[in-house]
């Protein structure tokens, strides 16, 4: 199994990516190989410095780099040799089984959809993210691929999330909810209200509206939302985690008693921090493309990169693309709106 | 000064409201009076039980109660004697200077707008909520009054939030941002991108896009969003606070070391909890109506009710309605879209 890893993508690239690749090799079974994609003149010296020679790690050249703030359409139309595109080209040609990038997420999503193509029943691929909740991870879908969503797209997200939760997260008949502003049916904006009607007739284990506060409970295993709301939410949680850490550091800097308390609770603080640490949740899978694409956080540390690579290998092993295609196939009529619209 | 307080509204009404009224009387200057509105047969025995006789507290009868899950349109069209409506009727006739309700928020917003009318420059009133942030409270607007928002409505929210932040929160030239999914201009959904263009030309101290994580920083004092996104966000933060508390209670229940640490950090935990406790932030003001309406959290405790009453009295004292009308007047052309649309 070969994972194409974008060596140039991310705020801390290329160092964090190279280090993350080495971590990942140490933590995955020996059949997992990594193809590091990027500018050889940049990556080779780094690999040498890290003393990284492994038969499981190879370098594949890509001349161009998509800047973090580049517009996705430029990456799509004018950069045939970008590291992100070359990753997907390798995946498309079968030389790689999955793609991991912490680079420009808009470009990664666009190139994933364009190079790999979409599954037959899907209008628009969506980004899913496992969200830390009390009773285990909850899958939030979409967290940023589609900012303006039709009710039909939202329903498709429900199907994709449900199949993914079943196949990769190992949940049977996962509960699917739609993020809204009240639990009662009929609450929400226009798109959400219509999507809830579709989902009610979807054959999925749809439990209705869920609210912001339910995201932390984990009663609902798949939460559907548009990519604008989902993205705001995951960044809000990040901000919360940072703020929480900041406060307790301040407390401890200013009081010996607090410092002692902090020492006694060190394990527990670590536990909370780890539950909130996106780097433990790996990359966000781009569901609905005809392949496996994982988008890691732009600020990914080596550990986050390693987690994303491991997650990619698990996703490939679980044959998610095949299961998604088959799972969606049985809902074909509903997914394409024939039933939903009737 | 007289505050009309909906005695029947909220998950814990009428007990929590009656107790909250008594707290509020103890904590406000003697010129603040409370008119408790609701069914006398329910409220009178409670007042007797609480031994509440004060010349500053009076009872005004209202025969009907809007259930928490009642549709706002039913409350609007078929319940002329509801406690919420009677509160606003008292405000309209000048017998009260502000309204506080923890009841059905949809009905409270609808009745506030219909009974009081809107300010001349405002298409739709919006609910604003002070959000706990590192550098002091940030005003999030809208947090639930309008689920589908046009770019022009979003711009108006920016004006209302800015005037409120200036007059009630005491901030000079408050920084206004729009909630989006990336800091770069051009990121966001269709409505947000257009609203950002309007806001750039608004004459406000507009700093551009802010992200979910920025909500906790407090660099931006007024954050504009549609009521759907805003409502999801405030409930997400509530869920986070509850989860945080749950975790530490569990830790302490299972480890003596953790319990001791918790004791040493007791003050700090209280500080964090209090920063996250919506009941310290009072009600959410409904801005853009021709009057003062505060919507308290449905689950309001007596303390939360008292905070909302205090906040209402501060809002009346700050003459927010007059300042909003005057402040908006100077932006009249832009607010009505003459400039924004050109």
XYZ file of C-alpha atoms in Angstrom:
684
model
C 0.000 0.000 0.000
C 1.339 3.369 -1.000
C 0.365 6.746 0.417
C 1.236 9.831 -1.630
C 2.192 12.530 0.876
C 2.378 16.170 -0.197
C 5.826 17.197 0.992
C 5.309 20.896 0.341
C 1.904 21.511 1.922
C 1.178 23.064 5.296
C 2.296 25.969 7.442
C 5.176 23.927 8.820
C 6.172 22.227 5.573
C 8.437 20.783 4.506
C 10.094 20.008 7.890
C 6.926 18.857 9.695
C 5.895 16.699 6.750
C 9.262 14.950 6.488
C 9.334 14.300 10.230
C 5.692 13.191 10.142
C 6.503 10.706 7.364
C 9.226 9.174 9.509
C 6.893 8.942 12.522
C 4.250 7.330 10.334
C 6.675 4.687 9.047
C 7.554 3.759 12.600
C 3.884 3.447 13.537
C 2.374 1.610 10.556
C 2.684 -2.018 9.431
C 5.599 -2.766 7.063
C 3.337 -2.980 4.015
C 2.639 0.764 4.190
C 4.939 2.801 1.962
C 5.106 6.570 1.654
C 5.780 8.498 -1.528
C 6.886 11.962 -0.557
C 5.950 14.370 -3.335
C 7.653 17.729 -3.888
C 10.736 19.639 -4.955
C 13.737 17.288 -4.684
C 16.135 20.176 -4.023
C 14.104 21.035 -0.922
C 13.176 17.575 0.300
C 16.433 15.686 -0.294
C 18.609 17.750 2.065
C 15.911 17.409 4.722
C 15.752 13.646 4.350
C 19.532 13.517 4.612
C 19.534 15.701 7.696
C 16.912 13.462 9.310
C 19.006 10.458 8.312
C 15.934 9.048 6.623
C 16.731 6.154 4.404
C 14.064 3.510 4.355
C 13.009 1.204 1.540
C 9.460 2.229 2.496
C 10.062 5.920 1.784
C 10.561 7.272 -1.707
C 10.670 10.696 -3.276
C 8.605 11.719 -6.287
C 9.420 15.052 -7.905
C 6.901 17.865 -8.315
C 8.208 21.222 -9.465
C 5.445 23.546 -8.279
C 4.069 24.476 -4.872
C 0.554 25.795 -4.282
C 0.880 28.604 -1.750
C -1.425 28.399 1.269
C -3.310 31.498 0.133
C -3.394 30.687 -3.599
C -6.835 30.555 -5.187
C -7.941 26.973 -5.877
C -8.821 27.878 -9.458
C -5.229 28.939 -10.154
C -3.997 25.651 -8.696
C -6.520 23.840 -10.841
C -5.906 25.582 -14.142
C -2.376 26.873 -14.157
C -0.273 24.535 -12.054
C -0.028 21.144 -13.768
C 3.116 20.294 -11.802
C 2.040 21.181 -8.262
C 2.832 18.718 -5.488
C -0.889 18.358 -4.681
C -1.781 17.589 -8.287
C 1.105 15.133 -8.686
C -0.099 13.308 -5.548
C -3.538 12.844 -7.089
C -2.023 11.944 -10.485
C -0.116 9.143 -8.748
C -3.344 8.016 -7.063
C -5.265 8.149 -10.340
C -2.659 6.071 -12.183
C -2.632 3.496 -9.409
C 0.899 4.277 -8.226
C -0.562 5.432 -4.934
C -3.636 4.256 -3.013
C -4.356 7.456 -1.114
C -3.333 11.100 -0.876
C -2.500 13.088 2.258
C -1.899 16.838 2.137
C -1.744 19.592 4.741
C -1.532 22.154 1.945
C -4.015 24.666 0.567
C -7.245 22.906 1.452
C -9.346 24.553 -1.251
C -6.862 23.431 -3.906
C -6.620 19.944 -2.400
C -10.397 19.537 -2.469
C -10.721 20.889 -6.001
C -7.871 18.773 -7.377
C -9.128 15.672 -5.579
C -12.528 15.996 -7.209
C -11.191 16.914 -10.650
C -8.357 14.393 -10.927
C -10.102 11.448 -9.267
C -13.646 12.198 -10.403
C -16.764 11.824 -8.294
C -18.710 8.745 -7.311
C -21.746 8.277 -9.538
C -24.368 9.307 -6.965
C -22.611 12.331 -5.559
C -23.139 15.912 -6.735
C -20.360 17.389 -4.625
C -17.689 15.723 -2.479
C -17.704 16.787 1.165
C -15.093 17.047 3.850
C -15.813 15.012 6.969
C -14.137 15.495 10.317
C -14.206 13.350 13.416
C -15.164 15.642 16.239
C -14.268 14.896 19.858
C -17.419 14.067 21.826
C -18.127 12.590 25.239
C -19.159 9.192 23.916
C -16.540 8.861 21.224
C -15.921 10.679 17.980
C -18.783 12.179 16.044
C -18.460 12.720 12.325
C -19.242 16.242 11.195
C -19.883 16.539 7.448
C -19.283 18.988 5.640
C -16.522 21.004 7.339
C -15.503 23.198 4.448
C -15.768 21.771 0.943
C -19.095 23.395 0.054
C -20.101 26.764 1.432
C -23.477 27.017 -0.292
C -25.408 23.761 -0.066
C -28.704 22.663 -1.571
C -31.016 20.411 0.484
C -30.130 17.526 -1.850
C -26.415 18.005 -1.236
C -27.025 17.974 2.512
C -28.915 14.706 2.157
C -26.028 13.206 0.181
C -23.652 14.240 2.955
C -25.839 12.214 5.306
C -25.463 9.119 3.135
C -21.708 9.515 2.758
C -21.199 10.182 6.442
C -23.315 7.210 7.399
C -21.421 4.772 5.150
C -18.085 6.147 6.366
C -19.102 5.902 10.034
C -20.215 2.333 9.463
C -17.154 1.194 7.516
C -14.278 3.155 9.018
C -15.554 4.029 12.482
C -17.171 0.603 12.904
C -20.612 1.863 13.944
C -23.650 -0.137 13.032
C -26.636 1.878 11.716
C -25.051 5.145 12.866
C -27.450 7.790 14.064
C -27.581 10.683 11.620
C -28.692 14.159 12.655
C -28.806 17.529 10.941
C -27.308 20.559 12.667
C -29.982 23.137 13.346
C -31.093 25.744 15.861
C -33.694 23.756 17.761
C -34.564 20.110 18.188
C -38.155 20.446 17.050
C -38.821 19.532 13.413
C -39.392 22.635 11.355
C -36.578 24.617 13.014
C -33.714 25.770 10.846
C -32.999 27.760 7.752
C -34.642 26.991 4.422
C -32.033 24.515 3.190
C -31.861 22.649 6.506
C -35.631 22.332 6.796
C -35.894 20.831 3.327
C -32.887 18.572 3.861
C -34.446 17.272 7.077
C -37.533 16.287 5.084
C -35.336 14.423 2.578
C -33.385 12.714 5.345
C -36.590 11.604 7.053
C -37.414 9.585 3.967
C -33.835 8.511 3.284
C -33.780 5.072 4.838
C -30.889 6.247 7.030
C -31.095 6.083 10.816
C -32.094 9.754 10.885
C -32.888 11.122 14.320
C -33.792 14.694 13.332
C -32.339 18.046 14.298
C -29.391 18.354 16.629
C -28.033 21.557 18.152
C -24.589 22.982 18.690
C -24.487 21.637 22.221
C -25.168 18.081 21.021
C -21.906 18.024 19.107
C -20.023 17.329 22.327
C -22.353 14.669 23.604
C -21.776 12.112 20.895
C -25.320 10.704 20.955
C -25.506 11.416 17.229
C -22.721 9.798 15.274
C -23.041 11.656 12.010
C -23.948 15.344 12.005
C -24.817 16.913 8.672
C -24.234 20.613 8.016
C -23.118 22.865 5.218
C -19.398 23.464 4.847
C -19.631 27.048 6.041
C -21.259 26.206 9.374
C -19.103 23.087 9.821
C -15.905 25.017 9.243
C -16.897 27.752 11.684
C -17.661 25.054 14.276
C -14.377 23.158 14.044
C -12.428 26.396 14.249
C -14.505 27.523 17.216
C -13.572 24.325 19.031
C -9.911 24.887 18.202
C -10.140 28.387 19.598
C -11.784 27.069 22.704
C -9.014 24.549 23.289
C -6.352 27.226 22.869
C -8.159 29.600 25.217
C -8.578 26.937 27.843
C -4.861 26.165 27.708
C -3.961 29.842 27.815
C -6.052 30.429 30.940
C -4.546 27.601 32.919
C -1.012 28.538 31.917
C -1.705 32.050 33.179
C -3.176 30.794 36.442
C -0.179 28.590 37.051
C 2.290 31.313 36.237
C 0.745 33.524 38.898
C 0.010 31.221 41.809
C 2.008 28.513 43.510
C -1.164 26.880 44.733
C -2.514 26.742 41.206
C 0.794 25.341 39.978
C 0.613 22.561 42.539
C -3.005 21.854 41.603
C -1.965 21.746 37.980
C 0.765 19.242 38.767
C -1.710 16.980 40.565
C -4.126 17.257 37.655
C -1.430 17.010 35.007
C -2.672 13.690 33.656
C -6.253 14.959 33.462
C -5.284 18.179 31.716
C -3.361 16.088 29.208
C -6.390 13.906 28.704
C -8.644 16.880 27.989
C -6.027 18.487 25.749
C -5.588 15.262 23.849
C -9.322 14.875 23.329
C -9.420 18.364 21.881
C -6.231 18.057 19.872
C -7.104 17.866 16.178
C -3.758 16.172 15.539
C -5.143 13.073 17.238
C -8.030 12.996 14.829
C -5.896 12.828 11.713
C -6.907 14.313 8.433
C -10.383 15.072 7.227
C -11.443 12.597 4.542
C -12.776 14.063 1.313
C -15.784 11.807 0.765
C -17.440 11.350 -2.598
C -14.336 11.408 -4.784
C -13.384 8.218 -6.554
C -10.409 7.610 -4.300
C -8.984 8.316 -0.861
C -7.977 11.890 -0.099
C -7.177 13.168 3.374
C -6.815 16.819 4.167
C -4.653 17.459 7.195
C -4.800 20.692 9.180
C -2.714 23.498 7.703
C -0.867 23.890 10.998
C -0.112 20.157 11.190
C 2.705 19.050 13.461
C 4.748 15.951 12.607
C 2.414 13.999 14.873
C -0.660 15.266 13.031
C 0.888 14.293 9.698
C 1.686 10.824 11.035
C -1.890 10.406 12.312
C -3.259 11.449 8.931
C -1.022 8.939 7.123
C -2.138 6.171 9.490
C -5.750 7.167 8.963
C -5.248 7.085 5.203
C -3.859 3.559 5.429
C -6.835 2.488 7.574
C -9.215 4.061 5.100
C -7.595 2.209 2.199
C -7.637 -1.058 4.134
C -11.309 -0.617 4.966
C -11.984 -0.257 1.220
C -13.995 2.836 1.895
C -14.242 3.950 -1.718
C -15.763 0.608 -2.762
C -18.115 0.565 0.229
C -19.140 4.157 -0.383
C -19.858 3.390 -4.037
C -21.828 0.256 -3.125
C -23.536 1.853 -0.152
C -24.589 4.856 -2.191
C -25.675 2.660 -5.109
C -28.493 1.152 -3.054
C -29.810 4.637 -2.351
C -29.372 5.715 -5.952
C -32.924 6.876 -6.576
C -33.108 8.896 -3.399
C -29.642 10.352 -3.800
C -30.336 11.717 -7.224
C -33.479 13.343 -5.950
C -36.028 11.118 -7.746
C -37.582 10.154 -4.460
C -36.490 13.106 -2.389
C -38.061 15.490 -4.829
C -41.270 13.547 -5.328
C -37.746 52.917 35.484
C -39.969 49.908 35.012
C -38.979 46.516 33.585
C -41.774 44.231 32.375
C -40.703 40.704 33.249
C -42.451 37.727 31.666
C -43.393 35.618 34.690
C -44.444 32.588 32.678
C -41.516 32.192 30.257
C -38.627 29.760 30.517
C -37.983 26.121 31.311
C -37.872 26.885 35.027
C -40.739 29.364 35.117
C -42.474 30.604 37.063
C -40.306 29.754 40.128
C -36.974 30.851 38.638
C -38.477 34.081 37.315
C -40.031 35.052 40.639
C -36.794 34.308 42.482
C -34.822 36.135 39.784
C -37.041 39.191 40.186
C -36.298 39.271 43.911
C -32.547 38.919 43.284
C -32.739 41.716 40.741
C -34.491 44.058 43.162
C -31.755 43.475 45.711
C -29.062 44.224 43.142
C -30.435 47.260 41.300
C -30.793 50.891 42.368
C -34.078 51.768 44.069
C -35.461 53.514 40.996
C -35.736 50.185 39.171
C -39.176 48.610 39.440
C -40.291 45.245 38.119
C -43.704 44.463 36.687
C -44.154 40.714 36.794
C -46.523 39.681 34.009
C -48.534 36.468 34.012
C -51.363 34.433 35.462
C -52.173 35.854 38.919
C -53.423 32.485 40.171
C -49.955 31.050 39.470
C -47.756 33.977 40.427
C -49.522 35.219 43.567
C -49.046 32.042 45.626
C -45.376 32.003 44.609
C -44.863 35.607 45.652
C -46.532 34.827 48.976
C -44.375 31.761 49.482
C -41.233 33.802 48.757
C -42.512 36.452 51.133
C -42.080 38.969 48.394
C -43.733 42.217 49.150
C -41.913 45.222 47.821
C -43.263 48.529 46.582
C -40.881 47.995 43.629
C -42.545 44.742 42.550
C -46.012 44.634 41.043
C -48.074 42.037 39.270
C -49.789 42.602 35.935
C -52.232 39.944 34.764
C -51.884 38.043 31.488
C -54.209 35.113 30.910
C -52.295 33.154 28.279
C -48.918 31.407 28.213
C -46.933 30.745 25.044
C -45.558 27.222 25.383
C -41.818 26.858 24.784
C -42.460 24.788 21.640
C -45.372 26.859 20.292
C -44.950 28.284 16.798
C -44.245 32.035 16.855
C -46.995 32.624 14.300
C -49.603 31.131 16.643
C -48.318 33.370 19.440
C -48.465 36.306 17.066
C -51.906 35.735 15.594
C -53.963 33.824 18.092
C -52.783 34.771 21.553
C -53.663 38.415 22.254
C -53.398 37.832 25.995
C -50.066 36.028 26.254
C -47.642 37.138 28.957
C -45.017 37.975 26.312
C -47.438 40.120 24.335
C -48.726 41.882 27.449
C -45.105 42.712 28.381
C -44.586 44.411 25.032
C -48.011 46.085 25.212
C -46.938 47.637 28.523
C -43.676 48.775 26.913
C -45.496 50.195 23.894
C -47.918 52.177 26.054
C -45.074 53.555 28.134
C -46.019 51.690 31.295
C -42.739 49.794 31.048
C -39.345 50.837 29.696
C -38.048 47.407 28.741
C -39.107 43.779 28.414
C -37.295 40.703 29.708
C -38.469 37.207 28.826
C -36.917 33.746 29.072
C -39.877 32.313 27.196
C -40.322 31.046 23.644
C -37.603 33.034 21.924
C -39.155 32.904 18.459
C -42.394 34.331 19.828
C -40.540 36.942 21.883
C -38.626 38.148 18.843
C -41.713 38.200 16.615
C -43.848 40.020 19.186
C -41.072 42.467 19.978
C -40.823 43.466 16.335
C -44.573 43.557 15.705
C -45.707 45.355 18.859
C -42.832 47.828 19.116
C -42.185 48.290 15.411
C -38.765 48.557 13.804
C -36.324 51.430 13.671
C -36.568 53.250 10.356
C -33.317 51.972 8.883
C -33.641 48.342 9.870
C -35.099 45.597 7.677
C -35.021 42.944 10.372
C -34.209 43.161 14.083
C -31.351 40.922 15.200
C -30.459 39.200 18.428
C -27.053 40.123 19.823
C -25.173 38.173 22.444
C -22.080 39.082 24.418
C -19.699 36.194 23.982
C -16.954 35.431 26.489
C -13.559 36.163 24.951
C -10.025 36.475 26.296
C -9.914 40.258 26.056
C -13.423 40.952 27.262
C -16.836 40.288 25.810
C -17.352 40.185 22.076
C -20.748 40.914 20.611
C -22.040 38.243 18.249
C -24.935 39.410 16.064
C -27.258 37.674 14.985
C -27.619 34.668 17.298
C -31.004 33.463 16.200
C -33.518 36.036 15.022
C -32.955 35.551 11.288
C -31.983 32.194 9.843
C -31.820 33.265 6.200
C -29.996 36.562 5.796
C -29.378 38.770 2.796
C -26.031 40.603 2.480
C -27.843 43.863 3.273
C -29.286 42.435 6.486
C -25.815 41.289 7.524
C -24.500 44.795 6.930
C -27.289 46.260 9.056
C -26.351 43.856 11.845
C -22.863 45.328 11.675
C -24.231 48.847 12.193
C -26.528 47.848 15.035
C -23.810 45.833 16.756
C -21.341 48.669 16.411
C -23.666 51.275 17.932
C -24.594 48.909 20.762
C -20.948 48.069 21.497
C -20.155 51.769 21.574
C -23.071 52.837 23.744
C -23.642 49.922 26.107
C -20.281 48.197 26.145
C -18.416 51.505 26.144
C -16.079 50.725 23.258
C -14.908 53.515 21.005
C -14.942 52.753 17.250
C -15.432 49.028 17.922
C -13.772 46.667 15.477
C -16.374 44.908 13.352
C -15.658 41.597 11.641
C -17.730 39.137 9.665
C -17.656 35.463 10.582
C -16.286 33.413 7.722
C -14.141 30.397 6.928
C -10.845 32.084 6.207
C -9.281 35.435 6.915
C -8.522 36.272 3.310
C -11.055 38.515 1.577
C -13.155 36.505 -0.832
C -13.568 33.554 1.537
C -17.070 32.658 2.640
C -20.444 31.754 1.261
C -22.259 33.956 -1.234
C -24.094 36.107 1.322
C -21.006 36.630 3.477
C -18.807 37.602 0.557
C -21.298 40.228 -0.584
C -21.880 41.482 2.953
C -18.118 41.872 3.399
C -18.056 44.109 0.347
C -20.880 46.230 1.795
C -19.161 46.426 5.178
C -15.892 47.511 3.571
C -17.675 50.605 2.307
C -19.810 51.089 5.399
C -17.828 53.676 7.292
C -17.665 51.256 10.221
C -14.344 50.123 11.678
C -14.546 46.951 9.577
C -11.540 44.668 9.868
C -12.654 41.946 7.457
C -13.252 38.240 7.904
C -12.823 36.534 11.253
C -12.883 32.805 11.904
C -14.444 30.575 14.531
C -11.242 30.579 16.546
C -11.193 34.386 16.712
C -14.410 34.427 18.688
C -12.512 33.543 21.836
C -9.720 36.022 21.338
C -11.752 39.180 21.584
C -9.647 41.186 19.108
C -12.832 41.856 17.181
C -15.536 43.452 19.263
C -18.517 42.950 16.999
C -18.819 39.762 14.953
C -21.518 39.672 12.291
C -23.109 36.396 11.231
C -26.492 35.073 10.210
C -28.786 33.883 12.986
C -28.403 30.242 12.042
C -24.620 30.194 12.338
C -24.666 32.426 15.417
C -27.154 30.213 17.214
C -25.166 27.066 16.434
C -22.050 28.803 17.802
C -23.488 29.932 21.124
C -24.960 26.494 21.731
C -21.659 24.863 20.813
C -19.924 26.949 23.460
C -22.572 25.964 26.003
C -22.008 22.319 25.155
C -18.284 22.804 25.525
C -18.664 24.322 28.978
C -20.902 21.462 30.109
C -18.501 18.860 28.727
C -15.542 20.479 30.407
C -17.339 20.444 33.738
C -18.460 16.856 33.249
C -14.905 15.675 32.579
C -13.410 17.258 35.658
C -16.209 16.003 37.883
C -15.527 12.491 36.591
C -11.772 12.802 37.143
C -12.279 13.993 40.683
C -14.773 11.269 41.458
C -12.217 8.634 40.489
C -8.918 9.871 41.869
C -7.914 11.325 45.207
C -4.953 13.049 43.584
C -7.240 14.698 41.054
C -9.626 15.724 43.812
C -6.804 17.407 45.697
C -5.651 19.128 42.504
C -9.209 20.280 41.937
C -9.349 21.737 45.430
C -6.153 23.679 44.860
C -7.468 24.942 41.533
C -10.980 25.530 42.803
C -10.828 29.292 42.346
C -9.482 28.957 38.817
C -12.101 26.423 37.804
C -14.734 28.803 39.113
C -13.202 31.601 37.099
C -13.306 29.601 33.870
C -16.819 28.347 34.598
C -17.989 31.867 35.310
C -16.480 33.192 32.081
C -18.387 30.530 30.188
C -21.602 30.831 32.121
C -24.245 32.463 29.941
C -26.108 33.531 33.076
C -23.331 36.057 33.713
C -23.913 37.591 30.324
C -27.570 38.355 30.873
C -30.126 38.351 28.137
C -29.561 38.841 24.462
C -30.795 42.272 23.340
C -33.134 42.319 20.360
C -31.637 45.206 18.397
C -33.538 47.134 15.767
C -36.928 47.207 17.459
C -38.261 50.522 18.641
C -37.712 49.676 22.292
C -35.685 47.518 24.655
C -36.290 43.765 24.566
C -34.022 41.230 26.222
C -34.293 37.553 25.575
C -32.948 35.453 28.406
C -31.872 31.852 27.974
C -34.743 29.351 28.098
C -32.985 27.454 30.877
C -32.431 30.622 32.909
C -31.720 30.253 36.593
C -32.840 32.951 39.062
C -29.339 34.424 38.735
C -29.611 34.572 34.955
C -32.988 36.299 35.205
C -31.556 38.818 37.650
C -28.609 39.516 35.332
C -30.985 40.029 32.411
C -33.104 42.486 34.427
C -29.978 44.408 35.446
C -28.816 44.463 31.858
C -32.221 45.740 30.741
C -32.000 48.591 33.235
C -28.477 49.445 32.017
C -29.689 49.385 28.435
C -32.564 51.752 29.247
C -30.237 54.040 31.175
C -27.790 54.132 28.275
C -30.686 55.246 26.040
C -29.745 52.612 23.534
C -32.879 52.922 21.434
C -32.315 56.645 20.905
C -28.609 56.137 20.186
C -29.351 53.292 17.805
C -31.901 55.420 15.953
C -29.498 58.369 15.785
C -26.478 56.222 15.003
C -28.288 54.425 12.230
C -29.731 57.666 10.882
C -26.287 58.916 9.879
C -25.751 55.754 7.854
C -29.211 55.911 6.355
C -28.230 55.808 2.710
C -25.893 52.897 3.147
C -28.260 50.993 5.397
C -31.087 51.084 2.944
C -28.815 49.802 0.249
C -28.587 52.988 -1.862
C -24.840 53.005 -1.510
C -24.266 49.368 -0.806
C -26.092 48.375 -3.941
C -24.541 50.969 -6.182
